[in-house]
Coordinates of C-alpha atoms and ligand atoms in Angstrom, one line a residue:
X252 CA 0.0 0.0 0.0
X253 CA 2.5 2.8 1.0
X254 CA 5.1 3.1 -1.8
X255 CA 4.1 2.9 -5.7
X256 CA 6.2 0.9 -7.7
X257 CA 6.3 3.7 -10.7
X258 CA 8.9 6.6 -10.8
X259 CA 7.2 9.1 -12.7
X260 CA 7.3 12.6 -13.5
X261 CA 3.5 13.1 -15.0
X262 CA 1.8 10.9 -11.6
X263 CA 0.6 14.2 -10.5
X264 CA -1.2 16.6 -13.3
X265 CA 0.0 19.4 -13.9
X266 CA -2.6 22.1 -14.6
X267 CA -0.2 25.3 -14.9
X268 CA 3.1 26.3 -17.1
X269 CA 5.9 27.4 -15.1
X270 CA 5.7 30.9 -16.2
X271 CA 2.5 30.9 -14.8
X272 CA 3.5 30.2 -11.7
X273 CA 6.4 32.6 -11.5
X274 CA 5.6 34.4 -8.1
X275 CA 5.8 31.1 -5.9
X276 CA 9.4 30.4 -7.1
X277 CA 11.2 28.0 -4.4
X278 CA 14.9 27.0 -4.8
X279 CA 14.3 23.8 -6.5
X280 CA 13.4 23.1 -9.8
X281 CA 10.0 21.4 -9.6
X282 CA 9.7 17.6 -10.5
X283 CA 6.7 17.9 -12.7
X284 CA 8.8 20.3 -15.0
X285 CA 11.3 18.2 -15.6
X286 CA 10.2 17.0 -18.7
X287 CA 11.0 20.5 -20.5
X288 CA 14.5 20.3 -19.2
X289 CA 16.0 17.3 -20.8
X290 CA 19.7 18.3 -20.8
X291 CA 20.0 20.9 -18.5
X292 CA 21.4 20.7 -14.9
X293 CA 18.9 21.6 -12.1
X294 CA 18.8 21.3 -8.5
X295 CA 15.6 19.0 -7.0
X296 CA 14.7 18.7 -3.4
X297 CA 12.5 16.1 -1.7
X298 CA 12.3 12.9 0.0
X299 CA 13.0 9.3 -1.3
X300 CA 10.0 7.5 -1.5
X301 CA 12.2 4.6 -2.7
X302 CA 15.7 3.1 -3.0
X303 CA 17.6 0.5 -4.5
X304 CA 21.5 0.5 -4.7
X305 CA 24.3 -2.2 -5.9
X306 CA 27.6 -1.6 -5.2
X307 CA 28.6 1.6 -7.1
X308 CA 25.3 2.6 -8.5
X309 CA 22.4 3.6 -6.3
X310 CA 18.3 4.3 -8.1
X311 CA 16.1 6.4 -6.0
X312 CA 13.0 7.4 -6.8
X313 CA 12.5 11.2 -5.4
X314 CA 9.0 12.8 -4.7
X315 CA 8.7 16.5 -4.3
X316 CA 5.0 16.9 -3.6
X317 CA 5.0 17.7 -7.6
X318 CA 5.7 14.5 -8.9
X319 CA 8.1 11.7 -8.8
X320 CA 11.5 10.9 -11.0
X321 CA 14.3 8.2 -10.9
X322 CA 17.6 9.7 -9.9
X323 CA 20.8 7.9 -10.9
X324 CA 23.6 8.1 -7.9
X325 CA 26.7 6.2 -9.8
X326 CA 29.9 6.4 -7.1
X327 CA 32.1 7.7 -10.8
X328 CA 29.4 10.9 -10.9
X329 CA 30.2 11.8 -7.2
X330 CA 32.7 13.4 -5.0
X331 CA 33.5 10.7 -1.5
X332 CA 30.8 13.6 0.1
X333 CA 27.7 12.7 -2.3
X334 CA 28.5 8.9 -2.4
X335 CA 28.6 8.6 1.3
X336 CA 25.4 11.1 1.7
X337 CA 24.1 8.5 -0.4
X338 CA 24.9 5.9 1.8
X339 CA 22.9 7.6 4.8
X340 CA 19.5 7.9 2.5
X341 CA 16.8 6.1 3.8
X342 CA 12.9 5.9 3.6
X343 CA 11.6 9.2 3.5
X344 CA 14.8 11.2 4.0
X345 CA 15.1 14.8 2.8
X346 CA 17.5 15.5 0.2
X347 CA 19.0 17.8 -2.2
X348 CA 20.1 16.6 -5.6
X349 CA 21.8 18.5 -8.0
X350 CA 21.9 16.5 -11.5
X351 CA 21.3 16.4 -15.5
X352 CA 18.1 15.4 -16.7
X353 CA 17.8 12.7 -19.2
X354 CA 15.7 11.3 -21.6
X355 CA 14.8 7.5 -20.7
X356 CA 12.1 6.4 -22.7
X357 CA 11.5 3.7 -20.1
X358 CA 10.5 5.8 -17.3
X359 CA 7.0 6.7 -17.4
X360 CA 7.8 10.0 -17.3
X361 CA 10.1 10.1 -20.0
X362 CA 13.3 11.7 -17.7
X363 CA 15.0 10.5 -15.1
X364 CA 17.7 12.9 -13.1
X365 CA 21.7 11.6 -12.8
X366 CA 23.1 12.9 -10.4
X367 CA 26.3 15.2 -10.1
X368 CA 26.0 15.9 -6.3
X369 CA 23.7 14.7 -3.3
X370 CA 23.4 16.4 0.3
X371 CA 21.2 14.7 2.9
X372 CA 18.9 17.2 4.3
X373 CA 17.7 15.3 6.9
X374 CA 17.7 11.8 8.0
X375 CA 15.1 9.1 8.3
X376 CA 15.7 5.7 10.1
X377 CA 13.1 3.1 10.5
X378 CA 10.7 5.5 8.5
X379 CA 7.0 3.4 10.5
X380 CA 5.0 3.1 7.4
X381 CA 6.6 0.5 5.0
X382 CA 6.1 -1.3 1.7
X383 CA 3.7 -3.7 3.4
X384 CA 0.1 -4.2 4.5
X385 CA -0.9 -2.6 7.4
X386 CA -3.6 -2.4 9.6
X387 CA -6.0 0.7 9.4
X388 CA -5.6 1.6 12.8
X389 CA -1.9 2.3 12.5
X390 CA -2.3 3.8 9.2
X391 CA -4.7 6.3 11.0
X392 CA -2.5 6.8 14.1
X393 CA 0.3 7.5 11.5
X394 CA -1.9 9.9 9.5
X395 CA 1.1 12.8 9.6
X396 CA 3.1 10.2 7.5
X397 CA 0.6 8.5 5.6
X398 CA -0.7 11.5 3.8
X399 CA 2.8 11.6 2.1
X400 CA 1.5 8.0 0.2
X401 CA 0.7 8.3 -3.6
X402 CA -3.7 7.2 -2.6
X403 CA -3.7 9.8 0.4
X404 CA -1.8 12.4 -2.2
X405 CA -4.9 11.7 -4.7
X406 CA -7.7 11.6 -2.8
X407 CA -6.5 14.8 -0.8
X408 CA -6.0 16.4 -4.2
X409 CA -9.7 14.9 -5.5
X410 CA -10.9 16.8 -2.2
X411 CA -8.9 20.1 -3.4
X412 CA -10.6 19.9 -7.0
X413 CA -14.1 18.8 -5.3
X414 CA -13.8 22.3 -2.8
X415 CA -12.6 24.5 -5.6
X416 CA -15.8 23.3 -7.8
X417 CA -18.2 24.2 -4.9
X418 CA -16.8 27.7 -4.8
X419 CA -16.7 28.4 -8.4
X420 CA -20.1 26.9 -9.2
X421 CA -21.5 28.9 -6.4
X422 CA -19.3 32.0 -7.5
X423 CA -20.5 31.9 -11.3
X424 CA -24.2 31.9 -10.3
X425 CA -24.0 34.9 -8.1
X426 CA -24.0 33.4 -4.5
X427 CA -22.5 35.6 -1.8
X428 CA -20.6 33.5 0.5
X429 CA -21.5 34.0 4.1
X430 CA -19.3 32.9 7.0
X431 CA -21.7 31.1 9.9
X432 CA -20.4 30.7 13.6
X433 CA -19.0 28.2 14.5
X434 CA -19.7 28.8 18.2
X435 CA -23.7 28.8 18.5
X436 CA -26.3 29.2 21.1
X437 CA -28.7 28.0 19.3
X438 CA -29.5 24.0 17.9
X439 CA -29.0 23.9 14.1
X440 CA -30.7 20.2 13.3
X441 CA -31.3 18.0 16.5
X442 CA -30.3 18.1 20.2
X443 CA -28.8 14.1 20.3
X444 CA -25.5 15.0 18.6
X445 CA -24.5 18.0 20.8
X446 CA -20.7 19.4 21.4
X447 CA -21.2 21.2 24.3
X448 CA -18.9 24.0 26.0
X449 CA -19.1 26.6 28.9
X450 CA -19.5 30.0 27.3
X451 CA -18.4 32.8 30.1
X452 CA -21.4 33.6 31.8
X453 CA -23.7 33.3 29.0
X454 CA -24.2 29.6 29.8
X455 CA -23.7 26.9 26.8
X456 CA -22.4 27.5 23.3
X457 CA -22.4 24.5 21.2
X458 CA -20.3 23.7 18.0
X459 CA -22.5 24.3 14.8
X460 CA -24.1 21.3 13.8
X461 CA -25.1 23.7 10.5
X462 CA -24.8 27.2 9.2
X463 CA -28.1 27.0 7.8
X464 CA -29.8 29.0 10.3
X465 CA -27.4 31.8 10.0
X466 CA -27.7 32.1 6.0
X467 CA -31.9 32.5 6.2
X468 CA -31.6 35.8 7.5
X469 CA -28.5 36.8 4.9
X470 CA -30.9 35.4 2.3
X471 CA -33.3 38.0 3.0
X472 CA -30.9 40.3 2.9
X473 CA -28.7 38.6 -0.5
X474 CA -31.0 36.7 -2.1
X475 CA -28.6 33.6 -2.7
X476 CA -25.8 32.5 -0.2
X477 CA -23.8 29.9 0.9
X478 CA -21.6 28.9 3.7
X479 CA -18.8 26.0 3.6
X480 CA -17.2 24.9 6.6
X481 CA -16.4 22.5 9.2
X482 CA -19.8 21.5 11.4
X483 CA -19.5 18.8 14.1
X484 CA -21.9 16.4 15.6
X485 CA -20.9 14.3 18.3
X486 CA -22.0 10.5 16.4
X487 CA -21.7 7.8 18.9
X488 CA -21.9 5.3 16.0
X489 CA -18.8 4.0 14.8
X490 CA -20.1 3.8 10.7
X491 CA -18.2 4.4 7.5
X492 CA -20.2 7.3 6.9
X493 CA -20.0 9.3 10.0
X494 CA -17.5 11.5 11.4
X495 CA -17.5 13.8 14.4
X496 CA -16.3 16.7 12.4
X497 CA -17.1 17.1 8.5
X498 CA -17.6 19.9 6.3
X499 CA -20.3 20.8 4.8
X500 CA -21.1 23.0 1.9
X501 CA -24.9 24.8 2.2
X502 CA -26.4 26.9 -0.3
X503 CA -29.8 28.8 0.7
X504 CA -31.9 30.6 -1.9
X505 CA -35.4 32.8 -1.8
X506 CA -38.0 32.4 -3.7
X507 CA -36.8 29.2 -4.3
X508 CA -39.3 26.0 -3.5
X509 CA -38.5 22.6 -3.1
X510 CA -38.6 21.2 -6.9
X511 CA -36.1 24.3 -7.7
X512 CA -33.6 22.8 -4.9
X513 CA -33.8 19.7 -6.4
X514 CA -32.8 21.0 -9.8
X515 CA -30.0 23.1 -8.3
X516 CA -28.8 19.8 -5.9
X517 CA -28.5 18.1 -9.5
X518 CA -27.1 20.5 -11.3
X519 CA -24.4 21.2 -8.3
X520 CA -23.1 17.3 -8.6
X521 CA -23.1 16.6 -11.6
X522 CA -20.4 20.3 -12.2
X523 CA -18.4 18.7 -9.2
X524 CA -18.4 15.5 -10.9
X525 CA -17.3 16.6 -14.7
X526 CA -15.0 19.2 -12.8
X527 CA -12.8 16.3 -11.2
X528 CA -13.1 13.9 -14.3
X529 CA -11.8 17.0 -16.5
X530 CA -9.3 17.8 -14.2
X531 CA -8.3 14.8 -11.9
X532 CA -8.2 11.8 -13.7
X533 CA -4.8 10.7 -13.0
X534 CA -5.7 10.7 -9.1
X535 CA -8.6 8.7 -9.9
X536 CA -6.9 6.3 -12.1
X537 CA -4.4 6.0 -9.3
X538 CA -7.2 5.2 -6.6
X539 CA -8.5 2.6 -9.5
X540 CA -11.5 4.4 -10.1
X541 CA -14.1 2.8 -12.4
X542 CA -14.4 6.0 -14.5
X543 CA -17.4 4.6 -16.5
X544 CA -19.6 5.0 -13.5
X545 CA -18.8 8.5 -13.0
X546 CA -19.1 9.3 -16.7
X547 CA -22.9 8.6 -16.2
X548 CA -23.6 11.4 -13.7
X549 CA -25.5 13.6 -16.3
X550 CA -28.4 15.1 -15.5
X551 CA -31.6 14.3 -15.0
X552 CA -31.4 12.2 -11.4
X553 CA -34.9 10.6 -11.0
X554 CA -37.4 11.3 -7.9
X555 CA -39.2 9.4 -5.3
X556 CA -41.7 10.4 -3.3
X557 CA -40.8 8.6 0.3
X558 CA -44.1 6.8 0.1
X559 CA -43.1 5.4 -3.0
X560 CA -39.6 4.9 -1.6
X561 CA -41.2 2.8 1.8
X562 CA -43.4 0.5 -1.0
X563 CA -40.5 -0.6 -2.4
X564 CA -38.4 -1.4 -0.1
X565 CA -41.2 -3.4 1.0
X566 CA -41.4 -5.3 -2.0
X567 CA -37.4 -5.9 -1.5
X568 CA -37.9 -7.0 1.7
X569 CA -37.0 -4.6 4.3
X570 CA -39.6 -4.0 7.3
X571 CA -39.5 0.2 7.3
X572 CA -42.6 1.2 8.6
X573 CA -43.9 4.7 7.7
X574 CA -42.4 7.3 9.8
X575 CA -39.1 6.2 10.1
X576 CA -36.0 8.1 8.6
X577 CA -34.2 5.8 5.7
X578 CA -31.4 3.6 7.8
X579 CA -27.8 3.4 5.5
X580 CA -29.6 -0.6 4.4
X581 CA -32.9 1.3 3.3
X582 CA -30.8 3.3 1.2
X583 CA -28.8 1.2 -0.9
X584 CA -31.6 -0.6 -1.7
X585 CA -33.1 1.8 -3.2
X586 CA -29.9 2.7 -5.2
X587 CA -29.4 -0.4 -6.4
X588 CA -29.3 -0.9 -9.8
X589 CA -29.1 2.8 -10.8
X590 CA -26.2 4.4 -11.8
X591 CA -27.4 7.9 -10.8
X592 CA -28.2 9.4 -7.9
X593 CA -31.8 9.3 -6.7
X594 CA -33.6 12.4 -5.1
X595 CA -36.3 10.8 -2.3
X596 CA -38.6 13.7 -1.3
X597 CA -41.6 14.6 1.0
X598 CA -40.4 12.6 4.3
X599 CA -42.5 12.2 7.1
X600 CA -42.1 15.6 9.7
X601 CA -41.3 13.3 12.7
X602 CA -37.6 11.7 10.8
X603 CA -36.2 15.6 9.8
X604 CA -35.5 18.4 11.3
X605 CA -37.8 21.4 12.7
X606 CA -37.4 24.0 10.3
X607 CA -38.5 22.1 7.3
X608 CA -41.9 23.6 5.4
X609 CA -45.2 21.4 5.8
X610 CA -46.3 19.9 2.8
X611 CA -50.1 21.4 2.1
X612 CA -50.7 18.1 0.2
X613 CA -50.1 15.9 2.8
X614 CA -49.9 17.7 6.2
X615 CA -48.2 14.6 7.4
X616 CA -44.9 15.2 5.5
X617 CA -42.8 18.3 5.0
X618 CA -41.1 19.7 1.6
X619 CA -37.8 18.1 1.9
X620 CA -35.4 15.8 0.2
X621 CA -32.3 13.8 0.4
X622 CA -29.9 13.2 -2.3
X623 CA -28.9 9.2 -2.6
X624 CA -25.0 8.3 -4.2
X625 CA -24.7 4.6 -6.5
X626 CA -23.0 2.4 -5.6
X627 CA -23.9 2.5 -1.8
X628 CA -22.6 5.6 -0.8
X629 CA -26.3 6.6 0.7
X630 CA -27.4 10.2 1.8
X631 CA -24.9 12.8 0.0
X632 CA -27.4 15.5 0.5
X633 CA -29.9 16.8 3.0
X634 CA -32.1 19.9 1.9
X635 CA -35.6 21.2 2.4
X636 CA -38.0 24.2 1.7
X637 CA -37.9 26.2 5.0
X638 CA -40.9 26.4 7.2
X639 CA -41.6 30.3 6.5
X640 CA -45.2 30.6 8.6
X641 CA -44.1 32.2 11.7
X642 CA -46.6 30.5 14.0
X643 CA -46.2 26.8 12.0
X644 CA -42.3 27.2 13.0
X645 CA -42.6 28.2 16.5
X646 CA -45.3 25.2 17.1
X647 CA -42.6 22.7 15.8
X648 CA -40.2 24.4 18.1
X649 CA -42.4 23.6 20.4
X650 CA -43.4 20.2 19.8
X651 CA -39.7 19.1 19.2
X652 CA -39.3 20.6 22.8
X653 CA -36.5 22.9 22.0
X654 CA -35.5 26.1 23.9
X655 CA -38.0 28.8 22.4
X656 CA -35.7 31.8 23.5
X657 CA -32.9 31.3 21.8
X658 CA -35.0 30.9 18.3
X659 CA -36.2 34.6 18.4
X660 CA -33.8 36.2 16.1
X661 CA -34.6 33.1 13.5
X662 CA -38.4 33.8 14.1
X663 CA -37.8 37.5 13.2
X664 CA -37.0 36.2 9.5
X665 CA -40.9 35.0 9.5
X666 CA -42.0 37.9 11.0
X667 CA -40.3 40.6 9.0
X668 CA -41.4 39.9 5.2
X669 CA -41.3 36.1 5.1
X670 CA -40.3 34.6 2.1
X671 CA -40.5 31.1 0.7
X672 CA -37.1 29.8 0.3
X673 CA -35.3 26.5 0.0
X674 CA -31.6 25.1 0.7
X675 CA -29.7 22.2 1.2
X676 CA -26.1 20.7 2.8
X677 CA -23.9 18.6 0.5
X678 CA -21.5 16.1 2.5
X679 CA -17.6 17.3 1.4
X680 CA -16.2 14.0 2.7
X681 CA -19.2 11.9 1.7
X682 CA -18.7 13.3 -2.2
X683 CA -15.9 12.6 -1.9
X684 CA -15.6 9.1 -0.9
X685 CA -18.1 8.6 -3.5
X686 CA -16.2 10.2 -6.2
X687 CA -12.7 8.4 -5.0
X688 CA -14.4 5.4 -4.2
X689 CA -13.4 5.0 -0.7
X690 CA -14.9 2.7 1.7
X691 CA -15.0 4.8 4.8
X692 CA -14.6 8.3 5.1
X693 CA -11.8 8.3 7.2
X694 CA -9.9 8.8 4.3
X695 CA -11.7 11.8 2.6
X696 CA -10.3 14.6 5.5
X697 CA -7.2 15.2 6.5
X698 CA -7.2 14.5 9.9
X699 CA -10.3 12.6 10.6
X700 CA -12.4 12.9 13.9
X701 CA -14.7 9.9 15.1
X702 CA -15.7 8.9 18.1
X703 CA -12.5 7.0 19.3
X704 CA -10.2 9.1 17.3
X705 CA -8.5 12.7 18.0
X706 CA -4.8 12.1 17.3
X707 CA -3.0 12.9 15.1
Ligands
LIG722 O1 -29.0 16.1 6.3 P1 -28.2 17.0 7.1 O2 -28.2 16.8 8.6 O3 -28.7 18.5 6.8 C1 -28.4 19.6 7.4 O4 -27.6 19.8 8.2 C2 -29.2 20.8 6.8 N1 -29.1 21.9 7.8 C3 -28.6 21.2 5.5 C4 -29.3 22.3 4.8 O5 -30.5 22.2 4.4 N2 -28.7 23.5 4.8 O6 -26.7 17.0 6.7 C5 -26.4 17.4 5.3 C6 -25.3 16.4 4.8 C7 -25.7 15.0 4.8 O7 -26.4 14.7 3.6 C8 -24.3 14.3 4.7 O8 -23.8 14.3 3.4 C9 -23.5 15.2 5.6 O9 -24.1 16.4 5.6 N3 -23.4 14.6 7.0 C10 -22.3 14.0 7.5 N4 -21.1 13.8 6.9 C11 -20.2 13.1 7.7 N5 -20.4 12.8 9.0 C12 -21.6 13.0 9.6 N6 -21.8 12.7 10.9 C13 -22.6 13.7 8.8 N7 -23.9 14.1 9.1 C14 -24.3 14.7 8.0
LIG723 MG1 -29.8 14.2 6.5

């Protein structure tokens, strides 16, 4: 798992020319320019990712965070100095390399560096993670090291591309983006998955399960917004789709109603989708991505009413009854057999949140729906139409028993010139284990947080 076996210079696309990236100019030559340089001598630094040595010649394979490239360390080419800083390279030493690039048509880069002089920058000895299996748990407690491994360098760059098509998509239609607290006093989506803290004298603040409540008001005042940032809900299950600390991206709109979320949820993933498979396909060929089955996420997604949703999973032999949220099972077998994503809408009021609008339809549901990923990936997205009659919200405020007080300033949006409107929250690391084709989503952040987990 750790080390690749391929010394490359193109692993790692390169999206900009050099010139273009004249102001951020570091010492080195840059591994992914190499192949413009064949003949010229140029200084690389990095770290080995691998070694091999026989004698008087020694092959490493050097990764700058740009790419990778075979350098040649032949004992003629070098001064006693070099050869033995040679000797002291290990796993994941830091180094500085000063050589001619080649052409070697067997690399698949088509270079490879030989070197002229070598300096060890700094020393590695019994570097933990080696070219072996090992178990997840000491993978994770190594996460500072395992993030420099060639499917932690793609997925983090998947989640890189995946952030910089939310902003842009949101950016191009006109969204203003609108920074939520983090720090909250009042309860975004449910009261079971609180971070609590002491807050001065001003009793509790809790850690923002949602920005959503925040961006009503600056939609009355913006018209479309967004927020995108970390939220937290303390999950005491231990599932491969729940972390303690995610981010979330959440768009809210007026005047919009629940079939016009829908439509902008779809739109949304499928310009996330062709963004990464325009501009990412290297990382996903490297996390062996079956690109076919991201090729088909074109619009239009298809829709289910929940009732429709709860008679067949019936028929497929699940006991749901009515009333009850989808569970992760309920959910991939509905997906099954689809190679979209599938919008379920109108849930019952007593499985979502508070805030969500009544359906006038059926009184017994609200104007809501959640997006569904292939392939078993489950719930992506969670959006509604927003409750926007004052005394309707305040009598679910009620009901669901929550502290009326510190909803006043969100019940002012319904008194001062209400306004039908409609949002939603997109999962980042949830899209993105879809997209990479994870397992858990342990792997989609940096540093995950569960449950059991707060190191490194
Ligand atoms: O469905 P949720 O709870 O919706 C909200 O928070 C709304 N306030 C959003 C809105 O309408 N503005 O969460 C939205 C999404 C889920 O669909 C899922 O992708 C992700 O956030 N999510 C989690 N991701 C990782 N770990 C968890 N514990 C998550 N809980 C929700
Ligand atoms: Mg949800």
């Amino acid at each position: 798992m750790p080390t690749g076996n391929v010394a490359s210079v193109s692993d790692e696309s390169s999206l900009t020319l050099p010139a273009e990236r004249s102001s951020l100019r570091p010492m080195n030559t840059e591994i992914r320019d190499l192949a413009t340089l064949v003949g010229q001598t140029v200084t690389l630094r990095g770290w080995v990712h691998k070694l091999r040595s026989s004698g008087k010649i020694a092959f490493l394979v050097v990764r700058d965070g740009t790419g990778m490239v075979q350098v040649v360390c032949a004992r003629n080419d070098l001064d006693d100095a070099a050869w033995a800083a040679v000797g002291e390279l290990d796993y994941e030493a830091s180094l500085e390399v000063e050589g001619e690039v080649k052409q070697d048509e067997r690399s698949p880069g088509g270079v490879e560096l030989l070197a002229g002089d070598v300096r060890l920058v700094g020393a590695s000895s019994d570097y933990p993670i080696q070219p072996k299996e090992h178990g997840i748990d000491f993978l994770l407690n190594h996460r500072h090291l395992w993030l420099r491994h060639g499917r932690q360098r793609a997925i983090l760059r998947v989640r890189d591309e995946i952030i910089h098509a939310i902003r842009e998509f949101f950016y191009e239609r006109d969204f203003t983006l609108i920074d939520t607290p983090i720090l909250t006093g009042s309860i975004g989506e449910s009261a079971g998955t609180l971070f609590e803290t002491e807050y001065f004298d001003l009793g509790t603040a809790y850690l923002a399960q949602t920005g959503q409540l925040y961006l009503e008001p600056a939609a009355a005042a913006l018209g479309k917004v967004y927020c995108f940032g970390p939220t937290f809900r303390a999950e005491k299950s231990k599932t491969r789709r729940h972390l303690t600390e995610f981010w979330m991206v959440e768009p809210e709109v007026a005047w919009l109603d629940s079939d016009g979320n829908m439509a902008l949820q779809e739109e949304f993933v499928c310009a996330i989708v062709s963004r990464v498979l325009d501009r990412r396909r290297a990382e996903l060929v490297e996390l062996d991505r079956d690109i076919t089955r991201l090729e088909a996420i074109v619009p239009p997604f298809d829709r289910m009413s929940y009732s429709d949703a709860i008679e067949i999973l019936h028929e497929r032999g699940s006991d749901i009854t009515w009333g009850a949220d989808l569970g992760a099972e309920d959910e991939t077998l509905l997906t099954e057999g689809r190679e979209k994503p599938l919008f379920v809408f109108d849930y019952p009021r007593e499985a979502k949140a508070f805030y969500m609008k009544e359906n006038a339809a059926d009184p017994r549901t609200v104007k809501c729906n959640d997006m569904l990923a292939p392939e078993g990936y489950g719930e992506i997205i969670g959006g509604s139409q927003r409750e926007d009659d004052h005394d309707k919200l305040l009598k679910r405020i009620r009901e669901e028993g929550l502290p009326e007080e510190s909803y006043d300033w969100y019940l002012d949006v319904r008194r001062y010139g209400t306004f039908p409107h409609s949002g939603f929250g997109l999962g980042l690391e949830r899209t993105v284990s879809w997209i990479c084709g994870l397992d858990h989503l342990r792997e989609a952040i940096p540093y995950p947080r569960m449950m059991n987990r707060l190191s490194p």
